[in-house]
């Protein structure tokens, strides 16, 4: 059990600023998800917590103790590496067993723990293979198993499920959720998968260019993105972001006229999620245009409408059918679910 | 058409080079089994004998003690040089210390100094220490010659190993030395094996220092060969027999290296 505090930490690679000065507290027993585009510094942050990367300035505190100079082995951390970092000369069994061996766990317990953990990640049939004889997804599960075979103070997981097929990913996700519930170990978790972030996280930290731009519960991040970047990054398909102006209390863009509680101004972006839009037959609807594309996702159909530069996507019923290029009308379900941003600064308005 | 021509040309060249390289060795092997009267004959039609090998191992040649000297000097040199070099190579490869590049250059630069330049200082030093004509002196000199080379060689192998597995081991709770023992050494094993054999060959064949620093007790095989040039002329058949004794272990080791070179140990560690 451990609280992790990053105090004004900064990381430079030579002159390149990978993570600019910032602070972050990960509560005891919390499941924190780091979310952000490729290259934004997620792995770097993890590696600093683990002690694999020197921090340029600032402090890292684990359980209230400053650990800047503590070697990784003394931080009681288990980590799943983004590129696995398996031991190629050892079998799967030896790979999973290694952390236990280093901690002097006796042979019988080790054997039982390895069996149990391998079963959790569905690797029990492959225990005697070497990593080079495994598929990418199987290797990733070895990396995962090696981390969860013991109970550390902190779990660091860098995209631990990225290489698994959809079905296995859901199973493993549930497994991890259960594990966290059972052990309550403080966990930092990197993912690109919205579903993973939403389902697993107590809090999500959205990162951009090394900076944490929003830190909140998944619900809050989804419902109230702090700025344009978070709005565009969270959600799949992503939020519709329409460029326009506000005049006389109405947001206007090509084919879009939506009343908003905002004074006159230029350079406004209106954001609305596809889930928050109804498809109607009403020619007087706030959003109108020509049907541009229909995509069946299984449980629903994504309807994309175009009018000039404006393009709006709505999530409709799976049975929805219409001709491409036919006129199409959309209406926001709930005025309260409309987001307004400043185009130039990206900040949330109103 | 053009391709087959270049193919044929390439093969012809390879065959030619092989002949040039292999002919003296083949001739030495033949001569080793000839009787003295056949030694200068170019005919392949001779009566083979093992007498030469018996002769070189008996008085006055006593090749046995030279074999022993060579084996001891080469083995001890490898046994000391390789572990030290492996640790040094690891440090050079992994630790970002200030002045690291310069230090590495300094170590390598010792290899640029011609041996003849330092042989006299070595001679004087060992005479002062009363260590002339001892195996220990030869071992010390060989260590000085071989270690920089082995450091450089092993560093190449360690550089090629991704650091990911090491980092994983450190997180899993291993100390730096434990990481080296459990992760790095097994992964670098083929490279270290290869380097050891190179190191052995270098020491085994070392001539100049052995010639100057030994007289009677510590004479090694390459130096021993010279003694077959007598007032009665060069005893080619004996020299060849001794030459075979020098060459065969090296051949066997070269075969080993080939086997190891073809096998990578890092497959499957990372994505
Ligand atoms: N050893 C290094 N030297 C120099 N720059 C580095 C080094 N490691 C990472 N960087 C840079 O730091 C930034 C953050 O990298 P990091 O690996 O943390 O990204 P990430 O968020 O994990 O991305 P991804 O989702 O692609 O894994 C990147 O711009 C990267 O180029
Ligand atoms: Mg990363």
XYZ file of C-alpha atoms and ligand atoms in Angstrom:
653
model
C 0.000 0.000 0.000
C 1.549 3.223 -1.006
C 0.886 6.786 -1.916
C 3.032 8.123 -4.745
C 3.735 11.822 -4.944
C 5.518 13.499 -7.808
C 6.617 16.939 -6.680
C 7.642 19.407 -9.386
C 9.310 16.662 -11.348
C 10.953 17.508 -14.605
C 12.738 15.363 -17.174
C 15.071 16.588 -19.847
C 16.874 14.453 -22.389
C 19.786 16.740 -23.167
C 18.081 19.919 -24.296
C 14.783 18.193 -25.061
C 12.143 18.736 -22.393
C 10.201 15.462 -22.242
C 8.233 16.194 -19.061
C 8.026 19.811 -17.905
C 7.793 20.616 -14.237
C 4.599 19.309 -12.679
C 3.171 17.605 -9.650
C 0.870 14.646 -9.277
C -0.358 12.692 -6.289
C -1.471 9.124 -6.731
C -3.493 8.128 -3.691
C -2.982 4.956 -1.765
C -4.824 2.148 -3.513
C -5.805 4.298 -6.447
C -6.009 3.110 -10.037
C -4.686 6.020 -12.086
C -4.742 5.881 -15.861
C -2.359 7.982 -17.940
C -3.897 8.852 -21.250
C -2.384 10.838 -24.083
C -1.089 10.760 -27.630
C 2.080 8.946 -28.608
C 5.232 10.653 -27.410
C 3.535 12.757 -24.709
C 5.704 11.363 -21.902
C 3.650 8.563 -20.368
C 6.422 5.995 -20.443
C 8.930 8.579 -19.244
C 6.738 9.377 -16.236
C 6.419 5.682 -15.398
C 10.144 5.133 -15.709
C 10.817 7.999 -13.352
C 8.502 6.498 -10.749
C 10.220 3.142 -11.208
C 13.657 4.692 -10.821
C 14.857 3.652 -14.261
C 15.213 7.262 -15.355
C 16.974 9.964 -13.379
C 14.773 12.968 -12.816
C 16.255 16.282 -13.846
C 14.658 18.132 -10.944
C 11.938 17.607 -8.353
C 11.175 14.824 -5.911
C 9.473 11.482 -6.034
C 7.904 10.366 -2.784
C 6.660 6.859 -2.136
C 4.897 6.263 1.180
C 6.032 9.715 2.208
C 9.673 8.863 1.723
C 11.857 10.609 -0.842
C 13.098 7.923 -3.221
C 15.021 9.960 -5.814
C 18.209 8.058 -5.080
C 16.709 4.709 -4.281
C 17.502 2.018 -6.868
C 14.532 0.380 -8.606
C 14.907 -2.860 -6.694
C 14.255 -1.143 -3.373
C 11.104 0.653 -4.445
C 8.938 -2.476 -4.291
C 7.388 -1.917 -7.694
C 6.207 -4.352 -10.329
C 6.096 -3.118 -13.879
C 4.787 -4.266 -17.234
C 7.039 -2.780 -19.892
C 5.641 -1.382 -23.097
C 8.039 -3.595 -25.017
C 7.883 -6.446 -22.510
C 11.551 -6.744 -21.489
C 11.340 -10.490 -21.111
C 14.321 -12.681 -20.287
C 14.975 -14.395 -23.628
C 17.223 -17.089 -22.214
C 14.642 -18.237 -19.683
C 11.477 -20.235 -20.188
C 8.084 -18.671 -19.573
C 8.031 -20.394 -16.187
C 11.436 -19.014 -15.213
C 10.449 -15.567 -16.454
C 7.383 -15.466 -14.228
C 9.234 -17.058 -11.344
C 12.201 -14.687 -11.373
C 10.809 -11.893 -9.164
C 9.792 -14.453 -6.554
C 13.181 -16.103 -6.716
C 14.918 -12.785 -6.123
C 12.812 -12.290 -3.030
C 13.757 -15.648 -1.646
C 10.324 -17.230 -1.865
C 10.634 -20.974 -1.302
C 10.394 -23.369 -4.193
C 7.019 -24.929 -3.467
C 5.278 -21.565 -3.035
C 6.970 -20.299 -6.171
C 5.721 -23.191 -8.184
C 2.166 -22.757 -6.969
C 2.209 -18.993 -7.555
C 3.536 -19.412 -11.091
C 0.868 -21.985 -11.930
C -1.870 -19.807 -10.551
C -0.683 -16.660 -12.301
C -0.083 -18.408 -15.616
C -3.628 -19.703 -15.480
C -4.934 -16.155 -14.946
C -3.301 -14.970 -18.168
C -4.093 -18.230 -19.972
C -0.502 -19.253 -20.451
C -0.466 -22.496 -18.478
C 0.086 -24.577 -21.601
C 3.162 -22.624 -22.669
C 5.218 -22.595 -19.479
C 8.164 -24.462 -20.942
C 8.600 -22.346 -24.053
C 11.064 -19.546 -24.487
C 9.908 -16.010 -25.365
C 11.209 -16.351 -28.923
C 8.750 -19.187 -29.427
C 5.724 -17.085 -28.485
C 3.424 -14.740 -30.391
C 3.382 -11.036 -29.574
C 0.241 -11.306 -27.473
C 1.593 -14.304 -25.589
C 4.804 -12.451 -24.812
C 2.790 -9.556 -23.496
C 0.914 -11.908 -21.196
C 4.206 -13.256 -19.876
C 5.195 -9.673 -19.077
C 1.873 -9.163 -17.330
C 2.163 -12.416 -15.403
C 5.679 -11.563 -14.255
C 4.335 -8.330 -12.787
C 1.263 -9.725 -11.041
C 2.915 -12.867 -9.705
C 3.764 -10.987 -6.529
C 2.048 -8.249 -4.561
C 4.168 -5.087 -4.691
C 3.396 -1.659 -3.215
C 2.882 -0.203 -6.670
C 1.961 -1.566 -10.071
C 3.179 0.266 -13.147
C 1.596 -0.996 -16.339
C 2.593 0.463 -19.679
C -0.031 -0.567 -22.209
C -0.161 -4.101 -20.829
C -3.011 -5.269 -23.055
C -2.221 -3.445 -26.292
C -1.278 -6.531 -28.259
C -4.133 -8.819 -27.294
C -7.187 -9.646 -29.377
C -10.482 -7.989 -28.450
C -11.845 -10.966 -26.537
C -8.724 -11.636 -24.511
C -8.408 -7.951 -23.797
C -11.837 -7.885 -22.193
C -11.034 -10.978 -20.141
C -7.707 -9.567 -18.973
C -9.293 -6.223 -18.217
C -11.755 -7.919 -15.914
C -8.884 -9.887 -14.399
C -6.971 -6.689 -13.660
C -10.034 -4.975 -12.270
C -10.620 -7.927 -9.974
C -6.972 -8.001 -8.960
C -7.083 -4.341 -8.051
C -10.262 -4.836 -6.076
C -8.751 -7.828 -4.284
C -5.305 -6.409 -3.473
C -5.966 -2.670 -3.560
C -2.461 -1.983 -4.831
C -1.739 1.537 -6.054
C -1.630 1.279 -9.838
C -0.471 3.566 -12.630
C -1.684 2.354 -15.967
C -1.026 3.607 -19.490
C -3.468 2.895 -22.265
C -4.718 4.246 -25.558
C -7.943 2.328 -25.169
C -10.811 4.567 -24.008
C -12.770 1.599 -22.741
C -9.861 0.445 -20.594
C -9.404 3.925 -19.214
C -13.087 4.350 -18.442
C -13.661 0.929 -16.934
C -10.486 0.615 -14.868
C -9.616 4.080 -13.667
C -10.451 5.792 -10.416
C -8.944 8.873 -11.991
C -7.606 9.628 -15.449
C -4.715 11.964 -16.154
C -4.784 13.253 -19.712
C -1.319 14.253 -20.849
C -0.124 16.411 -23.673
C 3.493 17.182 -24.482
C 4.563 16.059 -21.049
C 1.973 18.136 -19.209
C -1.080 16.854 -17.406
C -3.913 18.867 -18.887
C -6.743 17.323 -16.906
C -6.860 15.040 -13.908
C -10.276 13.811 -12.928
C -12.637 10.870 -12.695
C -13.372 9.196 -16.021
C -16.957 10.389 -15.810
C -15.953 14.004 -15.310
C -13.335 13.889 -18.046
C -15.906 12.515 -20.440
C -18.681 14.870 -19.455
C -16.656 18.019 -18.842
C -13.419 18.088 -20.828
C -11.230 20.943 -19.624
C -10.173 22.040 -23.079
C -10.334 21.371 -26.776
C -7.505 18.837 -26.629
C -9.144 16.640 -23.999
C -12.486 17.006 -25.755
C -11.013 15.703 -28.996
C -8.951 13.003 -27.344
C -11.534 11.307 -25.150
C -14.388 9.370 -26.680
C -14.715 7.097 -29.648
C -15.741 8.234 -32.165
C -14.400 11.521 -30.926
C -16.503 14.551 -30.103
C -17.771 16.642 -33.023
C -15.899 19.930 -32.986
C -17.511 22.554 -35.188
C -15.864 25.892 -35.975
C -18.187 28.885 -35.974
C -19.233 32.159 -34.381
C -21.718 33.175 -31.721
C -24.109 35.953 -32.699
C -27.241 37.000 -30.865
C -27.078 34.026 -28.507
C -26.888 31.524 -31.344
C -23.899 29.462 -32.459
C -23.639 29.614 -36.239
C -21.711 27.567 -38.759
C -22.614 26.179 -42.190
C -25.834 24.259 -41.635
C -25.634 24.684 -37.865
C -27.674 27.017 -35.712
C -27.767 26.183 -32.035
C -28.739 28.569 -29.260
C -25.984 28.885 -26.659
C -25.653 30.903 -23.424
C -22.760 33.037 -24.677
C -22.202 36.637 -25.766
C -21.237 37.532 -29.329
C -17.750 36.383 -30.291
C -15.727 34.916 -33.150
C -13.532 31.845 -33.165
C -15.761 29.554 -31.144
C -15.706 25.777 -31.319
C -18.855 23.911 -30.434
C -18.347 20.384 -29.220
C -20.960 17.687 -29.017
C -20.581 13.942 -28.742
C -22.132 11.658 -31.366
C -24.040 9.954 -28.552
C -25.731 13.236 -27.674
C -27.329 13.791 -31.066
C -30.711 12.621 -32.365
C -31.455 11.966 -35.999
C -34.758 13.620 -36.945
C -36.963 14.184 -40.006
C -37.652 17.772 -38.960
C -36.412 20.138 -41.698
C -36.147 22.919 -39.096
C -33.612 20.988 -36.972
C -30.544 22.885 -35.649
C -28.123 20.865 -37.751
C -28.776 20.154 -41.399
C -26.792 18.937 -44.346
C -26.303 16.052 -46.718
C -25.676 12.530 -45.602
C -22.005 11.804 -46.181
C -21.374 8.360 -44.720
C -23.086 5.525 -42.840
C -21.011 3.151 -40.745
C -22.530 0.202 -38.975
C -20.582 -0.529 -35.779
C -22.754 -3.415 -34.624
C -24.849 -2.005 -31.819
C -25.363 1.312 -33.617
C -24.873 3.196 -36.875
C -22.593 6.213 -37.197
C -24.231 8.830 -39.373
C -21.999 11.535 -40.791
C -23.496 14.683 -42.240
C -21.705 17.391 -44.191
C -22.501 20.977 -44.914
C -19.669 23.068 -46.318
C -16.709 22.756 -43.938
C -18.919 21.459 -41.123
C -18.994 17.734 -40.584
C -21.091 16.202 -37.823
C -21.274 12.605 -36.733
C -24.208 11.156 -34.823
C -24.741 7.771 -33.297
C -28.047 6.416 -34.544
C -30.049 3.249 -34.267
C -28.488 0.181 -35.856
C -31.509 -0.055 -38.197
C -31.132 3.474 -39.526
C -31.021 3.574 -43.306
C -30.920 6.410 -45.840
C -29.458 7.275 -49.209
C -26.030 8.863 -49.286
C -26.305 12.539 -50.318
C -29.950 12.734 -49.215
C -30.829 15.634 -46.887
C -30.262 14.842 -43.254
C -31.275 16.572 -40.004
C -29.788 16.312 -36.532
C -30.708 17.752 -33.155
C -28.778 17.855 -29.867
C -30.510 15.722 -27.223
C -29.666 17.961 -24.311
C -28.494 21.570 -24.401
C -26.534 20.935 -21.223
C -24.296 18.457 -23.026
C -23.007 21.033 -25.464
C -19.422 22.198 -24.932
C -18.000 25.512 -26.073
C -14.307 26.245 -26.522
C -12.169 29.132 -27.616
C -10.530 28.248 -30.924
C -7.299 30.162 -30.256
C -6.538 29.118 -26.685
C -8.486 25.869 -26.643
C -9.980 26.825 -23.296
C -13.460 25.930 -22.219
C -15.985 28.753 -22.436
C -19.039 29.382 -20.338
C 24.324 -13.958 -68.197
C 26.041 -11.120 -66.437
C 25.041 -12.595 -63.105
C 26.480 -16.029 -63.830
C 29.708 -14.416 -65.003
C 30.135 -12.460 -61.810
C 29.140 -15.583 -59.881
C 31.827 -17.645 -61.592
C 34.359 -14.883 -61.139
C 33.536 -14.591 -57.469
C 33.937 -18.330 -56.936
C 37.187 -18.442 -58.863
C 38.588 -15.659 -56.727
C 37.516 -17.425 -53.531
C 39.142 -20.647 -54.645
C 42.330 -18.793 -55.539
C 42.505 -17.068 -52.161
C 41.804 -20.327 -50.367
C 44.650 -22.027 -52.217
C 47.089 -19.256 -51.372
C 46.054 -19.312 -47.717
C 45.735 -23.034 -47.259
C 48.736 -24.240 -49.241
C 51.426 -23.500 -46.628
C 49.268 -25.034 -43.915
C 48.611 -28.142 -45.966
C 52.308 -28.382 -46.757
C 53.161 -28.121 -43.076
C 50.762 -30.950 -42.238
C 52.331 -33.125 -44.948
C 55.867 -32.366 -43.854
C 55.041 -33.244 -40.268
C 54.544 -36.840 -41.353
C 57.600 -37.047 -43.606
C 60.933 -38.595 -42.862
C 63.912 -36.210 -42.877
C 65.025 -37.375 -46.300
C 61.598 -36.502 -47.833
C 61.325 -33.096 -46.227
C 62.632 -31.173 -49.207
C 60.966 -33.332 -51.823
C 58.004 -31.903 -53.686
C 56.584 -35.328 -54.393
C 53.425 -36.357 -52.570
C 54.555 -39.918 -52.774
C 56.315 -40.557 -49.454
C 56.166 -43.046 -46.625
C 54.301 -41.375 -43.720
C 55.680 -41.668 -40.191
C 54.773 -40.539 -36.691
C 58.435 -40.509 -35.636
C 58.628 -36.700 -35.787
C 56.054 -36.342 -33.031
C 57.929 -38.804 -30.871
C 61.182 -36.941 -31.496
C 59.903 -33.479 -30.635
C 58.552 -34.674 -27.292
C 61.827 -36.265 -26.258
C 65.189 -34.758 -25.342
C 66.694 -32.466 -26.400
C 63.553 -30.771 -27.752
C 61.180 -31.505 -24.883
C 58.179 -29.978 -26.567
C 56.058 -31.233 -23.671
C 57.193 -28.532 -21.281
C 56.611 -25.880 -23.939
C 53.094 -27.168 -24.539
C 52.584 -26.957 -20.803
C 53.916 -23.389 -20.705
C 51.701 -22.322 -23.575
C 48.624 -23.960 -22.097
C 49.187 -22.417 -18.673
C 49.995 -18.938 -19.975
C 47.070 -18.851 -22.406
C 44.543 -20.376 -20.002
C 45.419 -18.180 -17.043
C 45.460 -15.101 -19.261
C 41.971 -15.891 -20.546
C 40.729 -16.747 -17.067
C 41.794 -13.353 -15.740
C 41.302 -11.151 -18.806
C 37.807 -12.220 -19.788
C 35.985 -11.715 -16.461
C 37.696 -8.364 -15.907
C 37.070 -7.295 -19.473
C 33.427 -8.370 -19.305
C 32.811 -6.161 -16.261
C 34.708 -3.269 -17.835
C 32.859 -3.706 -21.110
C 29.530 -3.711 -19.274
C 30.413 -0.482 -17.517
C 31.537 1.182 -20.716
C 28.401 0.038 -22.440
C 25.862 0.993 -19.775
C 27.103 3.747 -17.489
C 27.034 7.314 -18.758
C 30.051 8.569 -16.844
C 31.806 11.809 -17.727
C 34.965 11.148 -19.725
C 33.800 7.669 -20.620
C 34.556 8.040 -24.302
C 38.016 9.387 -23.641
C 38.815 6.617 -21.194
C 37.672 4.035 -23.682
C 39.829 5.611 -26.350
C 42.752 5.568 -23.952
C 42.338 1.855 -23.363
C 42.073 1.156 -27.073
C 45.035 3.376 -27.861
C 47.333 0.960 -26.030
C 46.724 -1.300 -29.008
C 48.262 1.221 -31.384
C 51.689 1.011 -29.753
C 53.993 -1.355 -31.645
C 55.091 -4.200 -29.395
C 58.773 -3.726 -30.179
C 58.605 -0.295 -28.580
C 57.588 -1.613 -25.175
C 59.375 -4.929 -25.148
C 62.586 -3.438 -23.800
C 60.937 -1.588 -20.903
C 59.133 -4.802 -20.033
C 62.402 -6.706 -20.150
C 64.112 -4.241 -17.830
C 61.179 -4.196 -15.477
C 60.995 -7.959 -15.152
C 64.739 -8.209 -14.759
C 64.524 -5.737 -11.910
C 61.788 -7.849 -10.351
C 63.754 -10.991 -10.990
C 60.852 -12.393 -12.974
C 62.542 -13.107 -16.282
C 61.850 -16.539 -17.713
C 58.725 -17.095 -15.576
C 55.227 -17.925 -16.711
C 53.887 -15.191 -14.461
C 55.796 -12.537 -16.403
C 54.360 -13.826 -19.657
C 50.876 -13.878 -18.194
C 51.195 -10.289 -17.019
C 52.438 -9.108 -20.384
C 49.761 -11.012 -22.246
C 47.086 -9.569 -19.976
C 48.297 -6.094 -20.843
C 48.166 -6.867 -24.540
C 44.932 -8.782 -24.651
C 42.618 -7.119 -22.118
C 41.964 -3.860 -24.052
C 41.153 -5.866 -27.120
C 38.773 -8.142 -25.246
C 37.075 -5.174 -23.555
C 36.473 -3.638 -26.946
C 35.171 -6.890 -28.351
C 32.813 -7.760 -25.496
C 31.523 -4.190 -25.393
C 30.367 -4.677 -28.959
C 28.363 -7.716 -27.924
C 26.879 -6.055 -24.846
C 25.951 -2.933 -26.808
C 23.840 -5.159 -29.018
C 21.766 -6.448 -26.090
C 18.663 -4.346 -25.460
C 18.569 -2.846 -21.968
C 14.914 -3.702 -21.468
C 15.496 -7.087 -19.903
C 18.047 -5.628 -17.506
C 15.650 -2.922 -16.427
C 12.933 -5.495 -15.935
C 15.269 -7.495 -13.720
C 16.149 -4.440 -11.646
C 12.460 -3.767 -11.086
C 11.945 -7.412 -10.239
C 14.410 -6.874 -7.420
C 17.854 -7.697 -8.734
C 20.977 -5.754 -7.781
C 23.320 -4.608 -10.513
C 25.660 -7.558 -10.008
C 22.757 -9.946 -9.955
C 21.510 -8.442 -13.216
C 24.906 -9.027 -14.762
C 25.022 -12.597 -13.547
C 21.421 -13.587 -14.327
C 20.648 -11.554 -17.417
C 23.642 -10.012 -19.139
C 26.107 -12.879 -18.986
C 23.725 -15.527 -20.309
C 22.609 -13.201 -23.081
C 26.166 -12.218 -23.969
C 27.465 -15.756 -23.582
C 28.057 -16.409 -27.283
C 29.976 -13.151 -27.579
C 31.994 -13.776 -24.446
C 32.774 -17.285 -25.638
C 33.967 -15.910 -28.957
C 36.053 -13.254 -27.236
C 37.606 -15.846 -24.931
C 38.677 -17.929 -27.861
C 40.117 -14.934 -29.662
C 41.926 -14.017 -26.491
C 43.274 -17.557 -26.210
C 44.459 -17.555 -29.810
C 46.206 -14.202 -29.414
C 48.040 -15.380 -26.330
C 48.765 -18.785 -27.760
C 50.411 -17.268 -30.818
C 52.220 -14.451 -29.011
C 55.854 -14.577 -30.082
C 57.843 -11.413 -29.513
C 57.439 -11.005 -25.754
C 57.805 -14.717 -25.137
C 61.010 -14.698 -27.142
C 62.545 -11.820 -25.215
C 61.249 -12.643 -21.737
C 61.870 -16.404 -21.651
C 65.054 -18.360 -21.916
C 64.689 -21.935 -20.717
C 61.868 -22.531 -18.199
C 59.042 -20.475 -19.600
C 59.544 -21.015 -23.312
C 56.241 -21.260 -25.187
C 55.443 -23.169 -28.358
C 55.925 -20.398 -30.941
C 59.327 -19.603 -29.448
C 60.123 -23.284 -29.237
C 59.760 -23.524 -32.975
C 62.817 -21.388 -33.435
C 64.978 -23.980 -31.754
C 64.514 -26.242 -34.738
C 66.792 -23.956 -36.685
C 70.121 -25.490 -35.751
C 73.700 -25.342 -36.934
C 72.904 -28.512 -38.846
C 70.284 -26.604 -40.788
C 66.525 -26.185 -40.426
C 64.819 -29.369 -39.244
C 61.667 -28.840 -41.275
C 59.964 -32.118 -40.434
C 60.316 -31.483 -36.683
C 59.325 -27.857 -37.025
C 56.228 -28.944 -38.944
C 55.332 -31.521 -36.314
C 55.571 -28.820 -33.637
C 53.630 -26.494 -35.938
C 50.830 -29.024 -36.091
C 50.784 -29.123 -32.297
C 50.323 -25.351 -32.263
C 47.727 -25.213 -34.984
C 45.346 -28.013 -34.128
C 43.927 -26.495 -30.903
C 43.381 -23.228 -32.748
C 41.546 -25.010 -35.539
C 39.242 -26.678 -33.070
C 38.525 -23.386 -31.360
C 37.847 -21.648 -34.653
C 35.188 -24.270 -35.307
C 33.609 -23.424 -31.957
C 33.522 -19.740 -32.737
C 31.706 -20.383 -35.973
C 29.042 -22.353 -34.196
C 28.544 -19.616 -31.618
C 28.591 -16.779 -34.086
C 25.605 -18.114 -35.906
C 23.430 -18.268 -32.796
C 21.836 -15.152 -31.367
C 20.624 -15.195 -27.795
C 18.549 -12.030 -27.730
C 15.592 -13.146 -29.837
C 12.217 -12.668 -28.188
C 13.177 -10.206 -25.474
C 11.294 -7.218 -26.801
C 8.495 -6.450 -29.240
N 16.148 8.240 -24.196
C 15.560 9.310 -24.763
N 16.299 10.306 -25.291
C 15.717 11.383 -25.858
N 14.392 11.558 -25.949
C 13.599 10.617 -25.434
C 14.131 9.437 -24.820
N 13.102 8.671 -24.420
C 11.990 9.336 -24.767
N 12.271 10.499 -25.370
C 11.303 11.496 -25.853
O 10.469 11.856 -24.781
C 9.131 12.004 -25.215
C 8.220 11.140 -24.369
O 8.473 9.789 -24.638
P 7.630 8.613 -23.990
O 8.282 7.327 -24.349
O 7.448 8.893 -22.551
O 6.250 8.742 -24.760
P 4.909 7.900 -24.534
O 3.893 8.862 -24.031
O 5.169 6.711 -23.723
O 4.531 7.518 -26.024
P 3.893 6.140 -26.582
O 2.424 6.218 -26.383
O 4.236 6.198 -28.033
O 4.546 5.016 -25.871
C 9.113 11.641 -26.686
O 9.051 12.836 -27.422
C 10.408 10.933 -26.920
O 10.894 11.213 -28.208
Mg 5.185 4.726 -24.068
